[in-house]
C-alpha cells in the first residue's frame, strides 16, 4: 500500500497502536528521543516499518509535557499509542506535533494535531488561443464599408446545395469582417479587483516599498519609524481610494447608464466564490488515484470505449431435461381475442381457477407494459425523468417540474448573492436584476403548465422569500407583501405565470390548424365515460380559467398588438 504511493506525493500515516518509548537507540532519524514510557513489541514493529520506508515519527521530535504526549487514558492508565508518520524529506515542513488534552476524538482517545508548512505552486492552466472577430466595431462608417464589401464580394448566386451556399456565404462574411474589424489576440482576460487604483495609491505603495528596502539594509530606529509611518499612510490611501471608488459606483448605479454595472459586479463576485484550485481525481481499473489531466482523459476514453464498444457476452442456459424427451407435437398459440372472450364469459364470485387468477381480476382487462431495448440492452423505466430543463412525469403532473424550476431559481439567486445582499445597491436595481436573471429561471417552460393552486403558492412563497431578503426583511418584521413588491418593483409571479401562458395561447391561436404547434395540445374527449374523482386539469382548461379571471375574449388573440396589450402585467 505505501509503496504504491508516488514519490512526488505527500504521505501521512496515523492511528498506529504501539509504544515506541523514550529511547531512540538504533532508530536515530526515525525516533526523535521525546517519547513516553517504555517500548513494547508493537512499538518495535512501528519503528522498523518507519525505518524500512524512510519515514519518521513526528510525535517524538518535539519536547512536550506529559499532557501533550499522552494519547490514551483509561482510569489511572495512560499511554502514547497514536502517532503521525511522514517521509523524512518533509521533516523541515513539520513545525509542531502534540496532543490537545481537552479534546477527545473518541472515548479515551485524545486529539493529535500536527502543523505543517508546504510551498504550493499554483500553475495556470494552459489554454489554446482562440482569436475572435471584433464585431463590436460594426458601427458608423466602418459598418457602411463592411456592408458595401459584402454586397459586392458576396457569393449571392442561387445555385447548388443549400449547405454549400451557406458555407460560402459565411466564409465570405467572416473573411471581410476580419479584414475590416480585425481579430483579437485570443488571450484570456484576467479578472482584477484593483480597478479603483489611482496615482495617489501608487505613490504611497512605492514610498512604503522604498522604506522597507532601507529597513532591510539598516534596521535602525529611524528606519523602523519611517517604515511604520509609510505603512499606515499606504493603508489609509488604499482605504480612501477604494471607498471613494465604491461610492462613485453606487451613485452611478442609480443612473440609467450605470444599470449595466450591476451585472458586471455580479459576475466578478460570483467568480470569487468559485473553488479555482479544486483537485480533480478519479480512479483507474486498479483502484489507483489519477490526478493528471492526460491520465484522467485516457481513463474516461477507456471507460466509454469499453462501455459502448465492448461486446455483450451471451449466457448459456442448461436445460434440466433432454430435448429429445419433449413433446414435439404442434400446439397452436392462444390468440388475444380468445383470452378476452374467456374473461368475459367468466362469472363473478367464483373460486380461483387453476391458473391462479382470482375472480376480481376478471372485471378488468389491460395490457402488460412491454420493454424497450436498444442493441439488446433494455432501457430502464422511470416515472420521472429530465429532458431539456423540464421534469416529465408518468401521469402528466407538474409537481416535480415546479419544484425543479424553484431550485433553479434559488441556484441563480445564490450565484448573484454578492449583489443581492449588498445593502448599498438600490432596491429597484436589485428588483431589475431579479426580473432579468432569477425569475426567468423559475418560469422556464411555465407557459405549458396547467397549474393548480398549490403550484402557484409554491412559486409565490419562493419569490416573496427572495424579495424580502433583497429588502433585508423577514416575516417577523411584519412588512406587507404589497409594500415589499412596491419597494423592489416586481409584479406577483402568479400574474406573470398567467401572462406567459396566455402569450403562448395567443401564439397558437394565430397559427393555422395544420401547424405542428396544435399537435401537443391535450383535449378532453366528449361523451366518454370516465372514472370516479376529479378529472386531471389540462392546459386548455387552465387557459379558459385565466381568460375568465381576466375577462378577456380569446378571439382577441388574432390581433397580436391588442392581445399583447390585454395580457401585459406592468411592474409596480
XYZ file of C-alpha atoms in Angstrom:
572
model
C 0.000 0.000 0.000
C 2.731 2.500 0.972
C 4.967 1.524 -1.927
C 2.155 2.261 -4.404
C 2.040 5.948 -3.393
C 4.098 8.033 -5.879
C 7.266 9.635 -4.546
C 6.143 13.103 -5.562
C 3.037 12.954 -3.358
C 2.833 13.696 0.362
C 2.315 10.669 2.605
C 0.817 10.809 6.110
C 0.120 7.730 8.245
C -1.578 7.621 11.640
C -3.594 5.515 14.086
C -0.800 3.021 14.891
C -1.228 1.175 18.179
C 2.077 0.611 19.924
C 4.553 2.034 22.480
C 7.746 3.430 20.936
C 9.158 4.600 24.276
C 11.521 7.489 25.016
C 14.770 5.968 23.729
C 15.878 6.441 20.119
C 18.645 3.823 20.239
C 19.147 2.044 16.901
C 16.444 4.241 15.345
C 18.124 7.641 15.057
C 16.391 9.738 12.425
C 13.172 7.790 12.916
C 12.675 8.373 16.655
C 13.352 11.884 17.959
C 14.014 10.847 21.556
C 10.986 12.573 23.114
C 8.526 9.734 23.643
C 6.580 8.359 26.605
C 7.184 5.334 28.845
C 8.876 2.161 27.550
C 8.874 0.419 24.188
C 6.911 -2.799 23.508
C 6.792 -5.301 20.637
C 4.168 -3.343 18.664
C 6.259 -0.185 19.029
C 9.316 -2.079 17.734
C 7.330 -3.039 14.627
C 6.260 0.584 14.098
C 9.880 1.752 14.245
C 11.021 -0.980 11.851
C 8.213 -0.055 9.475
C 9.216 3.631 9.529
C 12.879 2.716 9.043
C 12.088 0.453 6.080
C 10.100 3.130 4.235
C 12.392 6.057 5.160
C 9.863 7.760 7.433
C 9.935 9.370 10.880
C 7.534 9.669 13.833
C 6.610 13.340 14.250
C 5.375 12.955 17.863
C 8.861 12.102 19.121
C 10.732 15.102 17.646
C 9.300 17.810 19.916
C 9.877 18.168 23.658
C 6.450 18.308 25.292
C 4.948 17.998 28.733
C 3.182 14.786 29.728
C -0.315 16.099 28.945
C 0.803 16.853 25.370
C 2.217 13.329 24.858
C -0.493 11.064 26.282
C -2.923 9.965 23.555
C -4.870 7.336 25.525
C -6.114 7.414 29.108
C -8.322 4.975 30.995
C -8.619 5.499 34.730
C -5.088 5.526 36.159
C -3.535 4.102 32.980
C -2.005 6.461 30.403
C -0.030 5.690 27.258
C 1.053 7.036 23.892
C -0.276 4.814 21.114
C -1.292 7.278 18.345
C 1.457 8.651 16.100
C 1.907 10.671 12.923
C 4.345 9.237 10.344
C 5.608 11.012 7.239
C 8.563 10.903 4.895
C 11.950 12.207 6.061
C 12.152 14.617 3.157
C 9.232 16.501 4.745
C 10.944 16.831 8.124
C 11.585 20.551 7.629
C 7.885 21.111 6.872
C 6.745 19.714 10.253
C 6.551 22.670 12.653
C 4.895 21.051 15.664
C 3.093 17.901 16.805
C 1.282 17.499 20.107
C -1.859 16.257 21.835
C -4.758 18.582 22.680
C -5.668 17.497 26.247
C -9.194 18.906 26.306
C -10.371 17.359 23.028
C -11.447 13.728 22.618
C -11.923 12.208 19.182
C -13.477 9.037 20.568
C -13.830 7.667 24.051
C -10.480 7.644 25.932
C -8.505 8.820 22.862
C -7.043 12.331 22.624
C -6.735 14.508 19.544
C -3.248 14.566 17.940
C -2.522 17.766 15.991
C 0.453 18.374 13.684
C 1.365 21.664 11.991
C 2.946 21.611 8.527
C 4.097 24.294 6.147
C 4.320 23.449 2.457
C 5.047 25.614 -0.550
C 2.280 25.261 -3.095
C 2.941 26.426 -6.620
C -0.147 27.445 -8.498
C 0.149 26.591 -12.163
C -2.048 28.385 -14.613
C -3.947 26.108 -16.892
C -2.669 26.271 -20.442
C -5.329 27.140 -22.957
C -5.346 27.439 -26.685
C -5.604 30.957 -28.012
C -8.857 31.472 -29.878
C -8.935 34.621 -31.974
C -12.302 36.326 -32.358
C -13.590 38.909 -34.769
C -14.073 42.359 -33.233
C -17.755 42.607 -34.113
C -18.262 45.457 -31.647
C -16.682 47.770 -34.256
C -19.696 47.238 -36.529
C -20.946 50.834 -36.388
C -20.562 54.150 -38.165
C -18.526 54.408 -41.351
C -16.913 51.019 -40.764
C -20.338 49.350 -40.828
C -21.185 51.049 -44.125
C -17.882 49.918 -45.665
C -18.488 46.374 -44.426
C -21.979 46.359 -45.951
C -20.724 47.544 -49.348
C -17.960 44.938 -49.470
C -20.328 42.110 -48.515
C -22.808 43.106 -51.236
C -20.037 43.431 -53.811
C -17.911 40.374 -52.996
C -20.530 38.014 -51.563
C -21.455 34.790 -53.423
C -25.170 35.509 -53.831
C -25.799 33.197 -56.789
C -28.641 30.732 -56.071
C -27.122 27.515 -57.306
C -26.051 24.200 -55.823
C -26.840 22.707 -52.453
C -28.189 24.938 -49.663
C -25.466 23.868 -47.223
C -22.732 24.697 -49.729
C -24.286 28.105 -50.416
C -24.493 28.844 -46.711
C -20.893 27.756 -46.154
C -19.607 30.014 -48.947
C -21.589 32.993 -47.689
C -20.454 32.524 -44.058
C -16.811 32.175 -45.118
C -17.008 35.352 -47.173
C -18.618 37.369 -44.363
C -16.061 36.157 -41.808
C -13.175 36.993 -44.135
C -14.412 40.530 -44.811
C -15.192 41.123 -41.119
C -11.711 40.019 -40.032
C -10.156 42.401 -42.563
C -12.353 45.376 -41.652
C -12.676 44.942 -37.874
C -9.543 42.975 -37.051
C -9.005 39.929 -34.809
C -8.378 39.723 -31.083
C -5.181 38.141 -29.748
C -7.097 35.326 -28.079
C -5.607 35.840 -24.630
C -7.748 35.155 -21.593
C -8.850 38.248 -19.717
C -7.557 38.408 -16.174
C -10.046 39.474 -13.533
C -8.506 42.266 -11.478
C -10.080 43.846 -8.442
C -7.764 46.890 -8.456
C -9.976 48.892 -10.812
C -10.021 51.656 -8.170
C -6.195 52.015 -8.288
C -5.033 55.639 -8.799
C -1.820 57.672 -8.748
C -2.053 58.583 -5.043
C -2.238 54.917 -4.057
C 0.630 54.060 -6.375
C 2.850 56.757 -4.837
C 2.015 55.645 -1.285
C 2.779 51.992 -2.079
C 6.054 52.943 -3.767
C 7.112 55.005 -0.729
C 6.326 52.076 1.582
C 8.428 49.700 -0.540
C 11.367 52.127 -0.529
C 11.201 52.416 3.264
C 11.107 48.630 3.551
C 14.228 48.282 1.397
C 16.104 50.793 3.575
C 14.905 48.963 6.684
C 16.129 45.653 5.271
C 19.670 47.032 4.884
C 19.792 49.021 8.135
C 17.374 48.163 10.960
C 17.921 51.325 12.938
C 15.216 53.076 14.947
C 14.857 55.879 12.396
C 14.208 53.452 9.513
C 11.729 51.491 11.619
C 9.737 54.642 12.419
C 9.746 55.769 8.789
C 8.561 52.361 7.597
C 5.717 52.245 10.131
C 4.579 55.751 9.131
C 4.734 54.886 5.411
C 2.820 51.658 6.024
C -0.001 53.455 7.840
C -0.152 56.146 5.160
C -0.362 53.497 2.415
C -3.217 51.711 4.197
C -5.118 54.968 4.535
C -4.551 55.810 0.872
C -5.809 52.394 -0.245
C -8.851 52.586 2.022
C -9.659 56.127 0.903
C -9.339 55.320 -2.805
C -11.375 52.137 -2.535
C -14.130 53.826 -0.547
C -14.344 56.737 -2.973
C -14.452 54.380 -5.954
C -17.272 52.304 -4.455
C -19.208 55.456 -3.538
C -18.982 56.616 -7.136
C -20.012 53.159 -8.341
C -23.120 53.004 -6.127
C -24.100 56.529 -7.141
C -23.687 55.583 -10.789
C -25.954 52.569 -10.287
C -28.882 54.931 -9.703
C -28.480 56.336 -13.212
C -29.672 54.833 -16.485
C -26.107 54.454 -17.780
C -24.948 52.572 -14.693
C -27.590 49.844 -14.626
C -25.370 47.504 -16.639
C -22.670 47.692 -13.968
C -24.705 45.507 -11.620
C -24.306 42.535 -13.974
C -20.551 43.092 -14.080
C -20.467 43.225 -10.273
C -22.499 40.021 -10.034
C -20.104 38.166 -12.359
C -16.996 39.370 -10.510
C -18.358 38.490 -7.080
C -19.609 35.114 -8.297
C -16.131 34.267 -9.631
C -14.631 34.992 -6.223
C -16.803 32.282 -4.668
C -15.537 29.579 -7.050
C -13.016 26.998 -5.940
C -10.480 27.697 -8.676
C -7.819 25.379 -7.251
C -10.080 22.358 -6.882
C -8.455 18.941 -7.133
C -9.599 16.640 -9.926
C -9.039 12.944 -9.411
C -10.573 9.644 -10.472
C -9.623 6.003 -10.014
C -8.404 3.596 -12.671
C -9.280 -0.085 -13.055
C -6.702 -0.999 -10.378
C -8.371 1.437 -7.929
C -5.390 3.819 -8.079
C -5.805 7.582 -7.930
C -5.233 9.564 -11.140
C -4.649 13.307 -10.802
C -3.010 14.335 -14.078
C -5.280 15.696 -16.797
C -3.875 13.445 -19.516
C -4.283 10.314 -17.402
C -7.839 11.300 -16.464
C -8.764 11.836 -20.129
C -7.298 8.474 -21.136
C -9.187 6.756 -18.316
C -12.501 8.257 -19.440
C -11.684 7.236 -23.013
C -11.065 3.642 -21.934
C -14.233 3.601 -19.848
C -16.559 4.796 -22.622
C -14.804 2.652 -25.210
C -15.457 -0.403 -23.082
C -18.992 0.733 -22.256
C -20.192 1.371 -25.811
C -17.907 -0.785 -27.935
C -17.489 -3.821 -25.693
C -19.224 -7.000 -26.746
C -22.163 -8.364 -24.777
C -21.465 -11.848 -23.544
C -24.415 -14.127 -24.093
C -25.260 -16.525 -21.301
C -25.951 -20.208 -21.941
C -28.922 -21.825 -20.174
C -28.672 -25.529 -19.432
C -31.960 -27.405 -19.681
C -32.870 -29.757 -16.865
C -34.338 -32.343 -19.232
C -33.005 -33.570 -22.576
C -34.618 -32.024 -25.613
C -35.423 -35.402 -27.126
C -37.876 -36.237 -24.308
C -40.030 -33.172 -25.001
C -43.295 -33.407 -26.906
C -42.730 -32.101 -30.417
C -46.397 -32.069 -31.362
C -47.921 -28.955 -32.949
C -49.668 -26.661 -30.465
C -51.474 -23.579 -31.768
C -50.747 -20.349 -29.913
C -53.589 -18.882 -27.881
C -54.837 -15.746 -29.593
C -55.503 -12.468 -27.802
C -59.193 -12.347 -28.706
C -59.655 -15.823 -27.197
C -58.341 -14.594 -23.848
C -60.707 -11.603 -23.945
C -63.735 -13.777 -24.734
C -62.828 -16.223 -21.974
C -62.569 -13.401 -19.432
C -65.939 -12.012 -20.488
C -67.662 -15.398 -20.043
C -66.262 -15.894 -16.531
C -68.801 -15.276 -13.776
C -68.156 -13.006 -10.836
C -67.893 -14.617 -7.405
C -66.368 -17.901 -8.485
C -63.360 -19.504 -6.841
C -59.814 -19.070 -8.115
C -59.103 -21.047 -11.247
C -56.243 -23.431 -11.926
C -54.224 -20.596 -13.462
C -54.182 -18.785 -10.122
C -56.249 -15.826 -11.319
C -58.719 -14.526 -8.722
C -62.216 -13.584 -9.794
C -61.671 -9.858 -9.061
C -59.148 -9.622 -11.870
C -61.733 -10.782 -14.415
C -63.590 -7.449 -14.219
C -60.729 -5.508 -15.793
C -58.648 -6.289 -18.806
C -55.421 -4.497 -19.606
C -52.187 -4.824 -21.492
C -48.864 -5.593 -19.909
C -46.205 -2.934 -20.429
C -43.554 -4.024 -22.868
C -39.806 -3.442 -22.718
C -37.869 -1.061 -24.941
C -34.424 -2.334 -25.889
C -31.548 -0.740 -27.787
C -28.915 -3.120 -29.156
C -30.109 -5.833 -26.813
C -30.000 -3.636 -23.700
C -33.330 -2.954 -22.000
C -33.966 0.729 -21.300
C -34.927 1.134 -17.618
C -38.368 2.504 -16.845
C -38.736 5.667 -14.799
C -41.742 7.576 -13.566
C -39.804 10.873 -13.651
C -37.010 11.972 -15.965
C -35.437 15.239 -17.042
C -35.463 16.471 -20.625
C -34.320 19.898 -21.893
C -34.566 21.535 -18.490
C -38.042 20.157 -17.679
C -39.099 17.283 -15.435
C -41.536 14.916 -17.153
C -43.788 12.661 -15.051
C -45.552 9.469 -15.997
C -49.025 10.663 -15.001
C -48.605 14.056 -16.673
C -48.385 16.034 -13.425
C -46.101 19.048 -12.999
C -45.235 18.743 -9.299
C -41.624 17.749 -9.948
C -41.229 20.321 -12.717
C -42.387 23.167 -10.458
C -40.044 22.052 -7.669
C -37.172 21.765 -10.149
C -37.718 25.284 -11.500
C -37.843 26.707 -7.961
C -34.488 25.064 -7.230
C -33.103 26.517 -10.466
C -34.252 29.968 -9.364
C -32.522 29.582 -5.996
C -29.367 28.471 -7.799
C -29.360 31.692 -9.832
C -30.085 33.610 -6.646
C -27.055 32.173 -4.865
C -24.805 32.965 -7.817
C -25.814 36.632 -7.554
C -25.905 36.741 -3.755
C -22.904 39.092 -3.696
C -25.050 41.808 -5.321
C -28.498 40.974 -3.955
C -27.240 41.013 -0.358
C -25.290 44.259 -0.813
C -27.074 46.925 1.307
C -25.616 49.754 -0.805
C -27.210 48.613 -4.071
C -30.608 50.313 -4.670
C -33.659 48.123 -4.170
C -35.100 48.998 -7.573
C -31.882 47.868 -9.244
C -31.934 44.603 -7.291
C -35.509 44.105 -8.428
C -34.474 44.613 -12.042
C -31.724 42.036 -11.629
C -34.274 39.615 -10.151
C -36.670 40.200 -13.070
C -33.983 39.605 -15.705
C -31.958 36.759 -14.154
C -33.818 34.907 -11.393
C -37.490 34.976 -12.380
C -36.899 33.714 -15.963
C -35.148 30.673 -14.478
C -38.177 29.965 -12.274
C -40.702 30.379 -15.112
C -38.805 28.403 -17.755
C -41.393 26.260 -19.534
C -44.216 27.673 -17.372
C -46.231 28.636 -20.458
C -47.182 24.947 -20.817
C -48.063 24.331 -17.158
C -51.662 23.515 -16.148
C -51.010 24.946 -12.687
C -53.066 24.223 -9.620
C -53.422 26.402 -6.538
C -50.639 24.612 -4.664
C -48.201 25.146 -7.542
C -48.888 28.875 -7.570
C -48.440 29.004 -3.800
C -45.043 27.289 -4.022
C -43.807 29.810 -6.584
C -45.220 32.749 -4.646
C -43.626 31.635 -1.377
C -40.206 31.250 -3.008
C -40.471 34.658 -4.695
C -41.541 36.504 -1.554
C -38.706 34.918 0.403
C -36.244 36.261 -2.180
C -37.807 39.732 -2.290
C -37.831 40.052 1.489
C -34.143 39.152 1.624
C -33.477 41.803 -1.024
C -35.033 44.407 1.275
C -33.369 42.979 4.383
C -36.655 41.902 5.987
C -38.100 38.670 7.332
C -41.673 37.665 8.129
C -41.105 38.705 11.735
C -40.778 42.321 10.603
C -44.467 42.183 9.588
C -43.996 44.076 6.337
C -46.841 43.565 3.869
C -46.128 41.765 0.608
C -47.511 44.672 -1.416
C -45.088 47.063 0.282
C -42.147 44.763 -0.470
C -43.170 44.455 -4.131
C -43.619 48.214 -4.406
C -40.150 48.789 -2.991
C -38.345 46.456 -5.423
C -40.674 46.957 -8.395
C -41.641 43.315 -9.009
C -45.111 42.123 -10.036
C -46.589 38.944 -8.475
C -45.208 35.803 -10.045
C -48.679 34.246 -10.323
C -49.744 37.068 -12.656
C -46.549 36.721 -14.687
C -47.233 32.987 -14.926
C -50.668 33.673 -16.397
C -49.134 36.205 -18.791
C -46.664 33.589 -20.052
C -49.446 31.051 -20.571
C -51.737 33.478 -22.393
C -48.883 34.732 -24.577
C -48.280 31.155 -25.740
C -52.029 30.665 -26.222
C -52.141 33.722 -28.476
C -49.223 32.370 -30.479
C -51.126 29.106 -31.021
C -54.357 30.868 -31.966
C -52.606 32.865 -34.683
C -51.283 29.690 -36.328
C -53.267 27.552 -38.735
C -54.933 24.335 -37.619
C -52.428 22.293 -39.644
C -49.442 23.795 -37.797
C -47.411 21.327 -35.684
C -47.908 23.508 -32.620
C -51.516 22.270 -32.348
C -50.448 18.628 -32.034
C -49.197 18.962 -28.454
C -52.494 20.275 -27.039
C -54.334 17.700 -24.919
C -58.115 17.894 -25.311
C -60.725 16.060 -23.276
C -62.930 13.685 -25.276
C -66.667 14.267 -25.223
C -69.324 11.628 -24.472
C -66.784 9.300 -22.885
C -67.428 7.642 -19.541
C -64.687 8.475 -17.057
C -63.780 7.061 -13.681
C -64.517 8.430 -10.257
C -62.811 11.520 -8.906
C -61.915 14.906 -10.253
C -60.505 14.817 -13.799
C -56.932 15.880 -14.420
C -56.556 19.575 -15.187
C -55.486 20.190 -18.782
C -53.655 23.162 -20.247
C -56.713 24.233 -22.260
C -58.836 24.350 -19.118
C -56.145 26.388 -17.361
C -56.216 28.898 -20.241
C -60.020 29.123 -20.048
C -59.713 29.823 -16.336
C -57.182 32.605 -16.999
C -59.368 34.188 -19.684
C -62.376 34.142 -17.394
C -60.439 35.623 -14.479
C -59.024 38.464 -16.583
C -62.258 38.889 -18.610
C -60.525 38.583 -21.993
C -62.115 37.257 -25.176
C -59.974 34.612 -26.876
C -60.928 35.994 -30.308
C -58.748 38.978 -29.443
C -55.639 36.790 -29.862
C -55.823 37.168 -33.647
C -54.655 40.783 -33.314
C -51.149 40.486 -31.890
C -50.804 44.095 -30.671
C -54.172 44.195 -28.918
C -53.549 40.765 -27.380
C -50.133 41.833 -26.104
C -51.638 44.930 -24.526
C -54.502 42.960 -22.948
C -52.314 40.344 -21.213
C -49.493 42.720 -20.194
C -48.723 42.769 -16.453
C -46.911 46.025 -15.539
C -44.256 46.102 -12.863
C -45.112 48.326 -9.869
